[in-house]
mmCIF file of C-alpha atoms and ligand atoms in Angstrom:
data_model
loop_
_atom_site.group_PDB
_atom_site.id
_atom_site.type_symbol
_atom_site.label_atom_id
_atom_site.label_comp_id
_atom_site.label_asym_id
_atom_site.label_seq_id
_atom_site.Cartn_x
_atom_site.Cartn_y
_atom_site.Cartn_z
ATOM 1 C CA MET A 254 105.657 118.380 138.097
ATOM 2 C CA ILE A 255 102.436 117.745 136.189
ATOM 3 C CA ARG A 256 100.102 115.118 137.582
ATOM 4 C CA ARG A 257 96.580 116.450 137.294
ATOM 5 C CA VAL A 258 95.249 117.487 133.897
ATOM 6 C CA ALA A 259 92.114 119.502 133.162
ATOM 7 C CA VAL A 260 90.532 119.421 129.708
ATOM 8 C CA VAL A 261 87.927 122.023 128.791
ATOM 9 C CA GLY A 262 85.498 120.928 126.068
ATOM 10 C CA ALA A 263 84.412 117.299 125.611
ATOM 11 C CA GLY A 264 84.047 117.358 121.807
ATOM 12 C CA THR A 265 86.220 115.728 119.140
ATOM 13 C CA MET A 266 89.528 117.145 120.356
ATOM 14 C CA GLY A 267 88.768 117.367 124.088
ATOM 15 C CA ALA A 268 87.721 113.704 124.242
ATOM 16 C CA GLY A 269 90.820 112.674 122.271
ATOM 17 C CA ILE A 270 93.212 114.720 124.433
ATOM 18 C CA ALA A 271 91.581 113.339 127.592
ATOM 19 C CA GLN A 272 92.013 109.789 126.257
ATOM 20 C CA LEU A 273 95.671 110.417 125.432
ATOM 21 C CA CYS A 274 96.384 111.843 128.910
ATOM 22 C CA ALA A 275 94.526 108.984 130.611
ATOM 23 C CA GLN A 276 96.361 106.346 128.541
ATOM 24 C CA SER A 277 99.597 108.002 129.648
ATOM 25 C CA GLY A 278 98.585 107.530 133.297
ATOM 26 C CA PHE A 279 97.449 111.050 134.201
ATOM 27 C CA SER A 280 94.365 111.861 136.162
ATOM 28 C CA VAL A 281 92.086 113.941 133.926
ATOM 29 C CA LYS A 282 89.074 116.094 134.729
ATOM 30 C CA VAL A 283 86.964 117.108 131.734
ATOM 31 C CA HIS A 284 84.616 120.079 131.883
ATOM 32 C CA ASP A 285 81.932 120.924 129.326
ATOM 33 C CA PRO A 286 78.929 123.173 130.005
ATOM 34 C CA GLU A 287 76.759 121.107 127.653
ATOM 35 C CA PRO A 288 75.225 118.306 129.764
ATOM 36 C CA ALA A 289 74.777 116.110 126.668
ATOM 37 C CA ALA A 290 78.451 116.487 125.651
ATOM 38 C CA LEU A 291 79.593 115.568 129.149
ATOM 39 C CA ALA A 292 77.154 112.673 129.465
ATOM 40 C CA SER A 293 78.323 111.127 126.183
ATOM 41 C CA LEU A 294 82.026 111.242 127.138
ATOM 42 C CA PRO A 295 82.257 107.885 128.992
ATOM 43 C CA ALA A 296 80.679 106.009 126.056
ATOM 44 C CA LYS A 297 82.990 107.814 123.599
ATOM 45 C CA LEU A 298 86.019 106.937 125.703
ATOM 46 C CA ARG A 299 84.931 103.338 126.155
ATOM 47 C CA LYS A 300 84.514 102.936 122.388
ATOM 48 C CA ALA A 301 87.918 104.481 121.637
ATOM 49 C CA LEU A 302 89.674 102.402 124.299
ATOM 50 C CA ASP A 303 87.956 99.166 123.171
ATOM 51 C CA SER A 304 89.124 99.882 119.649
ATOM 52 C CA ALA A 305 92.707 100.418 120.892
ATOM 53 C CA VAL A 306 92.517 97.022 122.641
ATOM 54 C CA LEU A 307 91.194 95.326 119.486
ATOM 55 C CA LYS A 308 94.065 96.815 117.480
ATOM 56 C CA GLY A 309 96.554 95.525 120.055
ATOM 57 C CA ARG A 310 97.653 99.026 121.072
ATOM 58 C CA LEU A 311 96.529 98.651 124.703
ATOM 59 C CA SER A 312 95.966 95.675 126.997
ATOM 60 C CA THR A 313 92.511 95.246 128.545
ATOM 61 C CA GLN A 314 93.970 96.285 131.913
ATOM 62 C CA GLN A 315 95.584 99.413 130.468
ATOM 63 C CA ALA A 316 92.303 100.403 128.824
ATOM 64 C CA GLU A 317 90.396 99.825 132.054
ATOM 65 C CA ARG A 318 92.901 101.881 134.033
ATOM 66 C CA ALA A 319 92.736 104.707 131.475
ATOM 67 C CA PHE A 320 88.939 104.715 131.560
ATOM 68 C CA HIS A 321 88.959 105.243 135.318
ATOM 69 C CA CYS A 322 91.524 108.077 135.097
ATOM 70 C CA VAL A 323 88.916 110.348 133.501
ATOM 71 C CA SER A 324 86.187 112.117 135.418
ATOM 72 C CA GLU A 325 83.569 114.537 134.116
ATOM 73 C CA VAL A 326 82.912 117.794 135.921
ATOM 74 C CA ALA A 327 79.858 119.951 135.228
ATOM 75 C CA GLU A 328 81.162 122.979 137.118
ATOM 76 C CA MET A 329 84.290 124.734 135.950
ATOM 77 C CA ARG A 330 85.300 125.531 139.538
ATOM 78 C CA ASP A 331 85.836 121.784 140.092
ATOM 79 C CA LEU A 332 88.918 122.013 137.864
ATOM 80 C CA ALA A 333 90.730 123.737 140.766
ATOM 81 C CA GLY A 334 93.984 121.995 141.618
ATOM 82 C CA ALA A 335 94.909 121.122 138.012
ATOM 83 C CA ASP A 336 98.577 121.411 137.058
ATOM 84 C CA ILE A 337 97.803 122.012 133.395
ATOM 85 C CA VAL A 338 94.591 123.049 131.631
ATOM 86 C CA ILE A 339 94.133 122.220 127.947
ATOM 87 C CA GLU A 340 91.218 124.028 126.344
ATOM 88 C CA ALA A 341 89.385 122.488 123.355
ATOM 89 C CA ALA A 342 86.196 124.567 123.250
ATOM 90 C CA PRO A 343 84.666 125.973 120.027
ATOM 91 C CA GLU A 344 86.822 128.231 117.843
ATOM 92 C CA SER A 345 85.437 131.578 119.059
ATOM 93 C CA LEU A 346 87.696 134.353 120.334
ATOM 94 C CA ALA A 347 85.150 135.845 122.743
ATOM 95 C CA LEU A 348 84.282 132.420 124.177
ATOM 96 C CA LYS A 349 87.942 131.433 124.677
ATOM 97 C CA GLN A 350 88.869 134.825 126.195
ATOM 98 C CA GLU A 351 86.122 134.487 128.771
ATOM 99 C CA LEU A 352 87.107 130.883 129.491
ATOM 100 C CA PHE A 353 90.724 131.812 130.217
ATOM 101 C CA ARG A 354 89.688 134.774 132.330
ATOM 102 C CA LYS A 355 87.797 132.348 134.574
ATOM 103 C CA LEU A 356 90.275 129.475 134.335
ATOM 104 C CA SER A 357 93.193 131.706 135.360
ATOM 105 C CA GLU A 358 91.292 132.504 138.565
ATOM 106 C CA ILE A 359 90.135 128.953 139.273
ATOM 107 C CA CYS A 360 93.561 127.429 138.558
ATOM 108 C CA PRO A 361 96.002 130.177 139.649
ATOM 109 C CA ASP A 362 99.088 127.943 139.503
ATOM 110 C CA ALA A 363 98.294 125.867 136.406
ATOM 111 C CA LEU A 364 99.839 126.068 132.954
ATOM 112 C CA LEU A 365 97.088 127.230 130.609
ATOM 113 C CA ALA A 366 97.059 126.005 127.005
ATOM 114 C CA THR A 367 94.636 126.535 124.138
ATOM 115 C CA ASN A 368 94.175 124.093 121.265
ATOM 116 C CA THR A 369 93.071 126.842 118.875
ATOM 117 C CA SER A 370 93.757 126.161 115.178
ATOM 118 C CA SER A 371 93.448 129.637 113.768
ATOM 119 C CA LEU A 372 93.125 132.323 116.446
ATOM 120 C CA SER A 373 95.897 134.421 117.979
ATOM 121 C CA VAL A 374 96.977 132.822 121.264
ATOM 122 C CA ALA A 375 97.949 136.226 122.723
ATOM 123 C CA GLU A 376 94.462 137.552 121.943
ATOM 124 C CA ILE A 377 92.805 134.493 123.488
ATOM 125 C CA MET A 378 94.840 134.998 126.670
ATOM 126 C CA ARG A 379 94.275 138.769 126.850
ATOM 127 C CA LYS A 380 92.007 138.541 129.908
ATOM 128 C CA ALA A 381 93.953 135.793 131.694
ATOM 129 C CA ARG A 382 95.327 136.792 135.058
ATOM 130 C CA SER A 383 98.881 135.627 134.537
ATOM 131 C CA PRO A 384 99.786 135.587 130.812
ATOM 132 C CA GLU A 385 103.233 134.217 131.625
ATOM 133 C CA ARG A 386 101.653 130.790 132.241
ATOM 134 C CA THR A 387 99.722 130.792 128.956
ATOM 135 C CA MET A 388 100.538 129.230 125.577
ATOM 136 C CA GLY A 389 99.081 127.336 122.632
ATOM 137 C CA ALA A 390 99.165 123.532 122.390
ATOM 138 C CA HIS A 391 97.867 122.649 118.940
ATOM 139 C CA PHE A 392 97.114 118.927 118.763
ATOM 140 C CA PHE A 393 96.136 117.196 115.539
ATOM 141 C CA ASN A 394 93.171 114.918 115.051
ATOM 142 C CA PRO A 395 93.052 112.237 116.425
ATOM 143 C CA PRO A 396 95.371 113.247 119.296
ATOM 144 C CA VAL A 397 96.053 109.634 120.299
ATOM 145 C CA ALA A 398 97.436 108.768 116.849
ATOM 146 C CA MET A 399 98.991 112.071 115.807
ATOM 147 C CA LYS A 400 102.374 112.645 117.466
ATOM 148 C CA LEU A 401 102.722 116.314 116.625
ATOM 149 C CA VAL A 402 101.925 119.132 119.063
ATOM 150 C CA GLU A 403 102.652 122.659 117.864
ATOM 151 C CA MET A 404 103.610 124.577 121.003
ATOM 152 C CA ILE A 405 102.950 128.254 120.595
ATOM 153 C CA ARG A 406 104.689 130.820 122.736
ATOM 154 C CA THR A 407 103.421 134.383 122.907
ATOM 155 C CA SER A 408 105.637 137.301 123.876
ATOM 156 C CA ALA A 409 104.245 136.901 127.427
ATOM 157 C CA THR A 410 104.865 133.135 127.836
ATOM 158 C CA HIS A 411 107.557 132.575 130.471
ATOM 159 C CA PRO A 412 110.328 130.195 129.292
ATOM 160 C CA ASP A 413 109.961 128.080 132.473
ATOM 161 C CA ALA A 414 106.227 127.592 131.849
ATOM 162 C CA PHE A 415 106.885 126.724 128.205
ATOM 163 C CA ARG A 416 109.620 124.256 129.198
ATOM 164 C CA ALA A 417 107.393 122.556 131.802
ATOM 165 C CA ALA A 418 104.596 122.080 129.258
ATOM 166 C CA TRP A 419 107.127 120.929 126.627
ATOM 167 C CA ASP A 420 108.465 118.251 128.995
ATOM 168 C CA PHE A 421 104.925 117.118 129.759
ATOM 169 C CA PHE A 422 104.053 116.664 126.075
ATOM 170 C CA LEU A 423 107.402 115.083 125.216
ATOM 171 C CA THR A 424 107.928 112.758 128.176
ATOM 172 C CA GLY A 425 104.508 112.532 129.799
ATOM 173 C CA LEU A 426 102.428 112.101 126.632
ATOM 174 C CA ARG A 427 105.197 110.874 124.288
ATOM 175 C CA ARG A 428 104.321 113.474 121.630
ATOM 176 C CA THR A 429 106.691 115.427 119.398
ATOM 177 C CA PRO A 430 106.407 119.111 120.322
ATOM 178 C CA VAL A 431 107.646 121.800 117.956
ATOM 179 C CA ASP A 432 108.336 125.385 118.946
ATOM 180 C CA VAL A 433 106.547 128.169 117.058
ATOM 181 C CA LYS A 434 105.673 131.786 117.675
ATOM 182 C CA ASP A 435 102.129 133.102 117.726
ATOM 183 C CA VAL A 436 101.801 133.650 113.962
ATOM 184 C CA PRO A 437 98.713 132.994 111.786
ATOM 185 C CA GLY A 438 98.436 129.287 110.966
ATOM 186 C CA PHE A 439 101.433 128.431 113.202
ATOM 187 C CA ILE A 440 103.633 126.016 111.182
ATOM 188 C CA VAL A 441 101.506 123.414 109.429
ATOM 189 C CA ASN A 442 98.431 125.409 108.469
ATOM 190 C CA ARG A 443 100.627 128.224 107.143
ATOM 191 C CA VAL A 444 103.364 126.265 105.345
ATOM 192 C CA MET A 445 100.924 123.774 103.823
ATOM 193 C CA ARG A 446 98.362 126.376 102.664
ATOM 194 C CA PRO A 447 99.757 126.317 99.082
ATOM 195 C CA TYR A 448 99.067 122.570 99.000
ATOM 196 C CA TYR A 449 95.373 123.495 98.874
ATOM 197 C CA VAL A 450 95.341 126.994 97.375
ATOM 198 C CA THR A 451 98.037 126.651 94.678
ATOM 199 C CA ALA A 452 96.680 123.196 93.756
ATOM 200 C CA GLN A 453 93.359 124.776 92.782
ATOM 201 C CA ARG A 454 95.172 127.225 90.521
ATOM 202 C CA LEU A 455 96.813 124.332 88.668
ATOM 203 C CA VAL A 456 93.626 122.565 87.573
ATOM 204 C CA ASN A 457 92.001 123.435 84.247
ATOM 205 C CA SER A 458 90.075 121.765 81.418
ATOM 206 C CA SER A 459 93.100 119.547 80.641
ATOM 207 C CA THR A 460 94.737 119.149 84.087
ATOM 208 C CA SER A 461 92.388 117.278 86.414
ATOM 209 C CA CYS A 462 92.265 117.106 90.210
ATOM 210 C CA ALA A 463 93.171 113.430 89.842
ATOM 211 C CA ALA A 464 96.314 114.370 87.854
ATOM 212 C CA VAL A 465 97.393 116.794 90.592
ATOM 213 C CA ASP A 466 96.703 114.236 93.337
ATOM 214 C CA GLU A 467 98.602 111.549 91.459
ATOM 215 C CA SER A 468 101.666 113.764 90.981
ATOM 216 C CA CYS A 469 101.801 114.486 94.743
ATOM 217 C CA ARG A 470 101.568 110.796 95.545
ATOM 218 C CA SER A 471 104.061 109.589 92.975
ATOM 219 C CA LEU A 472 106.645 112.402 93.145
ATOM 220 C CA GLY A 473 106.181 113.772 96.669
ATOM 221 C CA GLY A 474 105.429 110.461 98.404
ATOM 222 C CA ALA A 475 102.280 112.108 99.823
ATOM 223 C CA PRO A 476 99.718 109.631 101.194
ATOM 224 C CA MET A 477 96.993 111.872 99.782
ATOM 225 C CA GLY A 478 96.956 114.558 97.128
ATOM 226 C CA PRO A 479 95.458 117.972 97.944
ATOM 227 C CA PHE A 480 92.006 117.333 96.474
ATOM 228 C CA GLU A 481 91.409 113.968 98.134
ATOM 229 C CA LEU A 482 92.732 115.466 101.376
ATOM 230 C CA MET A 483 90.397 118.503 101.193
ATOM 231 C CA ASP A 484 87.505 116.098 100.600
ATOM 232 C CA LEU A 485 88.518 114.223 103.760
ATOM 233 C CA ILE A 486 89.031 117.329 105.930
ATOM 234 C CA GLY A 487 85.834 118.914 104.634
ATOM 235 C CA LEU A 488 85.938 121.677 102.021
ATOM 236 C CA ASP A 489 84.117 124.035 104.418
ATOM 237 C CA THR A 490 86.517 123.449 107.335
ATOM 238 C CA ASN A 491 89.557 123.775 105.070
ATOM 239 C CA LEU A 492 88.214 126.954 103.436
ATOM 240 C CA ALA A 493 87.513 128.542 106.838
ATOM 241 C CA ILE A 494 91.176 128.042 107.804
ATOM 242 C CA THR A 495 92.360 129.518 104.478
ATOM 243 C CA LYS A 496 90.143 132.556 105.028
ATOM 244 C CA ALA A 497 91.319 133.043 108.630
ATOM 245 C CA ILE A 498 95.000 132.917 107.628
ATOM 246 C CA TYR A 499 94.406 135.120 104.563
ATOM 247 C CA GLU A 500 92.768 137.791 106.724
ATOM 248 C CA ALA A 501 95.289 137.517 109.575
ATOM 249 C CA LEU A 502 98.214 137.945 107.159
ATOM 250 C CA GLY A 503 96.673 141.049 105.542
ATOM 251 C CA ARG A 504 95.148 139.342 102.489
ATOM 252 C CA PRO A 505 98.219 138.306 100.481
ATOM 253 C CA GLU A 506 97.292 137.316 96.908
ATOM 254 C CA ARG A 507 98.987 133.916 97.220
ATOM 255 C CA PHE A 508 96.477 132.892 99.922
ATOM 256 C CA ALA A 509 93.352 134.318 98.280
ATOM 257 C CA PRO A 510 90.527 131.831 99.028
ATOM 258 C CA PRO A 511 89.887 129.890 95.797
ATOM 259 C CA GLY A 512 86.632 130.654 93.974
ATOM 260 C CA LEU A 513 86.299 127.002 92.953
ATOM 261 C CA GLN A 514 86.258 125.801 96.573
ATOM 262 C CA GLN A 515 83.835 128.559 97.586
ATOM 263 C CA LYS A 516 81.480 127.514 94.755
ATOM 264 C CA LEU A 517 81.526 123.875 95.894
ATOM 265 C CA VAL A 518 80.919 124.859 99.530
ATOM 266 C CA ASP A 519 78.028 127.143 98.498
ATOM 267 C CA ALA A 520 76.527 124.171 96.607
ATOM 268 C CA GLY A 521 76.736 121.988 99.748
ATOM 269 C CA MET A 522 79.567 119.891 98.308
ATOM 270 C CA PHE A 523 81.738 119.508 101.412
ATOM 271 C CA GLY A 524 83.659 116.373 100.396
ATOM 272 C CA ARG A 525 83.323 112.904 101.856
ATOM 273 C CA LYS A 526 80.888 113.907 104.576
ATOM 274 C CA SER A 527 78.305 115.084 102.009
ATOM 275 C CA GLY A 528 79.110 112.486 99.345
ATOM 276 C CA ARG A 529 80.317 115.125 96.873
ATOM 277 C CA GLY A 530 83.356 117.398 96.771
ATOM 278 C CA PHE A 531 86.144 117.397 94.206
ATOM 279 C CA TYR A 532 85.287 113.681 93.929
ATOM 280 C CA LEU A 533 82.098 111.650 94.315
ATOM 281 C CA TYR A 534 81.553 109.062 97.068
ATOM 282 C CA ALA A 535 79.155 106.199 97.593
ATOM 283 C CA ASP A 536 79.132 104.115 100.796
ATOM 284 C CA GLY A 537 82.277 105.952 101.919
ATOM 285 C CA LYS A 538 84.191 104.945 98.770
ATOM 286 C CA MET A 539 85.419 107.309 96.072
ATOM 287 C CA THR A 540 83.650 106.604 92.788
ATOM 288 C CA GLY A 541 85.238 109.187 90.482
ATOM 289 C CA GLU A 542 85.729 112.882 89.844
ATOM 290 C CA ASN A 543 82.832 115.270 90.376
ATOM 291 C CA HIS A 544 82.620 116.388 86.746
ATOM 292 C CA GLU A 545 79.447 118.322 87.359
ATOM 293 C CA ALA A 546 81.225 120.610 89.833
ATOM 294 C CA LEU A 547 84.421 120.912 87.824
ATOM 295 C CA LYS A 548 82.953 121.587 84.403
ATOM 296 C CA ALA A 549 83.461 125.353 84.784
ATOM 297 C CA LEU A 550 87.245 125.076 85.088
ATOM 298 C CA PRO A 551 89.164 127.485 82.848
ATOM 299 C CA PRO A 552 90.563 126.194 79.561
ATOM 300 C CA GLY A 553 94.200 125.191 79.667
ATOM 301 C CA THR A 554 96.802 122.697 78.546
ATOM 302 C CA ALA A 555 97.763 119.473 80.284
ATOM 303 C CA SER A 556 100.608 119.854 82.801
ATOM 304 C CA THR A 557 103.144 117.115 83.386
ATOM 305 C CA ALA A 558 103.373 115.420 86.780
ATOM 306 C CA ALA A 559 106.851 116.929 87.194
ATOM 307 C CA SER A 560 105.691 120.486 86.586
ATOM 308 C CA ILE A 561 102.703 120.077 88.927
ATOM 309 C CA TRP A 562 104.848 118.790 91.786
ATOM 310 C CA SER A 563 107.517 121.383 91.119
ATOM 311 C CA SER A 564 104.923 124.224 91.360
ATOM 312 C CA LEU A 565 103.351 122.864 94.525
ATOM 313 C CA SER A 566 106.523 121.913 96.358
ATOM 314 C CA GLY A 567 108.136 125.207 95.285
ATOM 315 C CA ALA A 568 105.263 127.206 96.801
ATOM 316 C CA ILE A 569 105.450 125.196 100.045
ATOM 317 C CA VAL A 570 109.252 125.631 100.273
ATOM 318 C CA SER A 571 108.892 129.365 99.730
ATOM 319 C CA GLU A 572 106.296 129.605 102.539
ATOM 320 C CA ALA A 573 108.550 127.566 104.845
ATOM 321 C CA GLN A 574 111.480 129.867 104.081
ATOM 322 C CA SER A 575 109.417 132.974 104.865
ATOM 323 C CA LEU A 576 108.284 131.515 108.193
ATOM 324 C CA VAL A 577 111.868 130.741 109.197
ATOM 325 C CA ALA A 578 113.114 134.127 107.923
ATOM 326 C CA GLU A 579 110.499 135.829 110.122
ATOM 327 C CA GLY A 580 112.013 133.984 113.105
ATOM 328 C CA ALA A 581 108.705 132.226 113.833
ATOM 329 C CA ALA A 582 110.143 128.670 113.797
ATOM 330 C CA GLY A 583 113.351 126.771 113.038
ATOM 331 C CA ALA A 584 113.852 124.762 109.821
ATOM 332 C CA PRO A 585 114.149 121.372 111.624
ATOM 333 C CA ASP A 586 110.859 122.025 113.439
ATOM 334 C CA VAL A 587 109.182 122.985 110.148
ATOM 335 C CA ASP A 588 110.348 119.745 108.526
ATOM 336 C CA ALA A 589 109.298 117.675 111.556
ATOM 337 C CA ALA A 590 105.870 119.337 111.723
ATOM 338 C CA VAL A 591 105.105 118.898 108.018
ATOM 339 C CA LYS A 592 106.214 115.251 108.045
ATOM 340 C CA LEU A 593 104.203 114.344 111.153
ATOM 341 C CA ALA A 594 101.058 116.302 110.294
ATOM 342 C CA MET A 595 100.923 115.298 106.624
ATOM 343 C CA ASN A 596 102.606 111.902 106.816
ATOM 344 C CA PHE A 597 105.082 113.056 104.160
ATOM 345 C CA PRO A 598 108.396 111.197 103.924
ATOM 346 C CA LYS A 599 110.302 114.497 103.767
ATOM 347 C CA GLY A 600 109.798 118.107 104.775
ATOM 348 C CA PRO A 601 110.204 121.295 102.681
ATOM 349 C CA PHE A 602 113.811 121.996 103.687
ATOM 350 C CA GLU A 603 114.718 118.393 102.893
ATOM 351 C CA TRP A 604 113.097 118.700 99.439
ATOM 352 C CA ARG A 605 115.017 121.897 98.867
ATOM 353 C CA LYS A 606 118.308 120.315 99.865
ATOM 354 C CA GLU A 607 117.638 117.379 97.539
ATOM 355 C CA SER A 608 116.751 119.554 94.565
ATOM 356 C CA THR A 609 119.799 121.775 95.113
ATOM 357 C CA ALA A 610 122.039 118.702 95.353
ATOM 358 C CA ALA A 611 120.521 117.283 92.143
ATOM 359 C CA LYS A 612 121.454 120.392 90.150
ATOM 360 C CA PRO A 613 124.702 120.019 88.179
HETATM 361 N N1 NAD B 1271 88.554 118.969 115.014
HETATM 362 C C1 NAD B 1271 89.818 119.092 114.643
HETATM 363 O O1 NAD B 1271 90.291 118.391 113.729
HETATM 364 C C2 NAD B 1271 90.739 120.076 115.339
HETATM 365 C C3 NAD B 1271 92.131 119.908 115.226
HETATM 366 C C4 NAD B 1271 92.979 120.779 115.923
HETATM 367 C C5 NAD B 1271 92.437 121.799 116.691
HETATM 368 N N2 NAD B 1271 91.079 121.955 116.768
HETATM 369 C C6 NAD B 1271 90.565 123.022 117.636
HETATM 370 O O2 NAD B 1271 90.100 122.426 118.855
HETATM 371 C C7 NAD B 1271 89.009 123.179 119.386
HETATM 372 C C8 NAD B 1271 87.824 122.254 119.567
HETATM 373 O O3 NAD B 1271 87.491 121.682 118.327
HETATM 374 P P1 NAD B 1271 86.580 120.361 118.224
HETATM 375 O O4 NAD B 1271 86.656 119.905 116.823
HETATM 376 O O5 NAD B 1271 86.911 119.419 119.330
HETATM 377 O O6 NAD B 1271 85.120 120.988 118.476
HETATM 378 P P2 NAD B 1271 83.791 120.229 118.926
HETATM 379 O O7 NAD B 1271 82.673 121.065 118.417
HETATM 380 O O8 NAD B 1271 83.835 118.787 118.570
HETATM 381 O O9 NAD B 1271 83.810 120.311 120.535
HETATM 382 C C9 NAD B 1271 83.701 121.509 121.252
HETATM 383 C C10 NAD B 1271 83.152 121.197 122.640
HETATM 384 O O10 NAD B 1271 83.186 122.387 123.430
HETATM 385 C C11 NAD B 1271 82.015 122.445 124.201
HETATM 386 N N3 NAD B 1271 81.767 123.814 124.633
HETATM 387 C C12 NAD B 1271 80.900 124.741 124.138
HETATM 388 N N4 NAD B 1271 81.001 125.875 124.855
HETATM 389 C C13 NAD B 1271 81.934 125.659 125.814
HETATM 390 C C14 NAD B 1271 82.448 126.453 126.883
HETATM 391 N N5 NAD B 1271 82.030 127.694 127.105
HETATM 392 N N6 NAD B 1271 83.358 125.896 127.700
HETATM 393 C C15 NAD B 1271 83.817 124.651 127.478
HETATM 394 N N7 NAD B 1271 83.348 123.846 126.504
HETATM 395 C C16 NAD B 1271 82.436 124.356 125.667
HETATM 396 C C17 NAD B 1271 80.936 121.886 123.303
HETATM 397 O O11 NAD B 1271 79.827 121.442 124.081
HETATM 398 C C18 NAD B 1271 81.676 120.741 122.625
HETATM 399 O O12 NAD B 1271 81.545 119.536 123.370
HETATM 400 C C19 NAD B 1271 88.783 124.327 118.408
HETATM 401 O O13 NAD B 1271 89.474 125.453 118.869
HETATM 402 C C20 NAD B 1271 89.375 123.810 117.113
HETATM 403 O O14 NAD B 1271 89.805 124.857 116.263
HETATM 404 C C21 NAD B 1271 90.212 121.096 116.132
#
């Protein structure tokens, strides 16, 4: 039975996971070795909870209760007694390995979960005392709003430990867990990679980023096309994930990091956060395409919306099929993960079913 939660790292994800656990009534201890990060947590939480009250998602009393469920601890040893530890420290293998070596000693009976986006969970847990209690719990940002949690089991994860954590996320935190093996990119980052990489191969002097984005919105029901989404995520962050998956999978050509994106990152064009990416922004609003950055696109003819969406969705379906064929995840979990993470109305296996049914 999970009652006491420990969160390691008080940054973007750690603060969000702590808020989610506290809103769900759990007592949460948050550890961060950076005094400034720890000191800023109460104000961050207060702001997030006040905003939830303003939006009518929490009552004032619920927000107050949640605020008092969280305590900050400067020493890692004060996490002793936790039933589950969720780690959201920086994405560094050496740092996470050392953390879990210590955490597995301090919390000998706790379930131990990492929120890594791109590292191997088994590698992260290599120095942990009891690997059977370890797993990945990949939340999406912001954890309070995003229902999906990719639960990653390594070959060492004991089914009872996995089940206990699953029940906690499902019932305790009211998330939607999906079950995936410890493969590069897990489900979403792997299956959706073509959305970013293939999209950049489709643009040319006559097929604009805006045309690709529009086809995804109109034909795929996507809330955002790949280029506007990369601008939102940050071209640098998105490219780092592409590179990590490309390397971890043995550099397959289909995932080769796009030269166009690298050029924009090298020029400091990171997307919304720097005011320039595939598009231009002023006062947080998109003002048009970044023609300056895109002028070197190769010559080509204009593609129709149907052919653009067919290329992109086809590449995503093919990646989803490979993942399932490898036994890394089940088709229903792939569909659920893609829909929840991307806010798509349908998942790749549902698209495939539809297109097969449409054929005479
Ligand atoms: N930001 C996202 O959208 C997102 C989404 C899913 C997963 N993730 C993953 O979550 C993890 C955290 O990402 P983030 O965006 O919250 O990073 P962040 O930089 O916002 O926060 C990291 C926090 O960890 C703290 N820290 C540094 N060294 C530490 C240590 N030794 N022990 C404990 N804490 C330490 C830092 O002080 C900082 O407060 C990463 O593994 C990342 O890949 C991030």
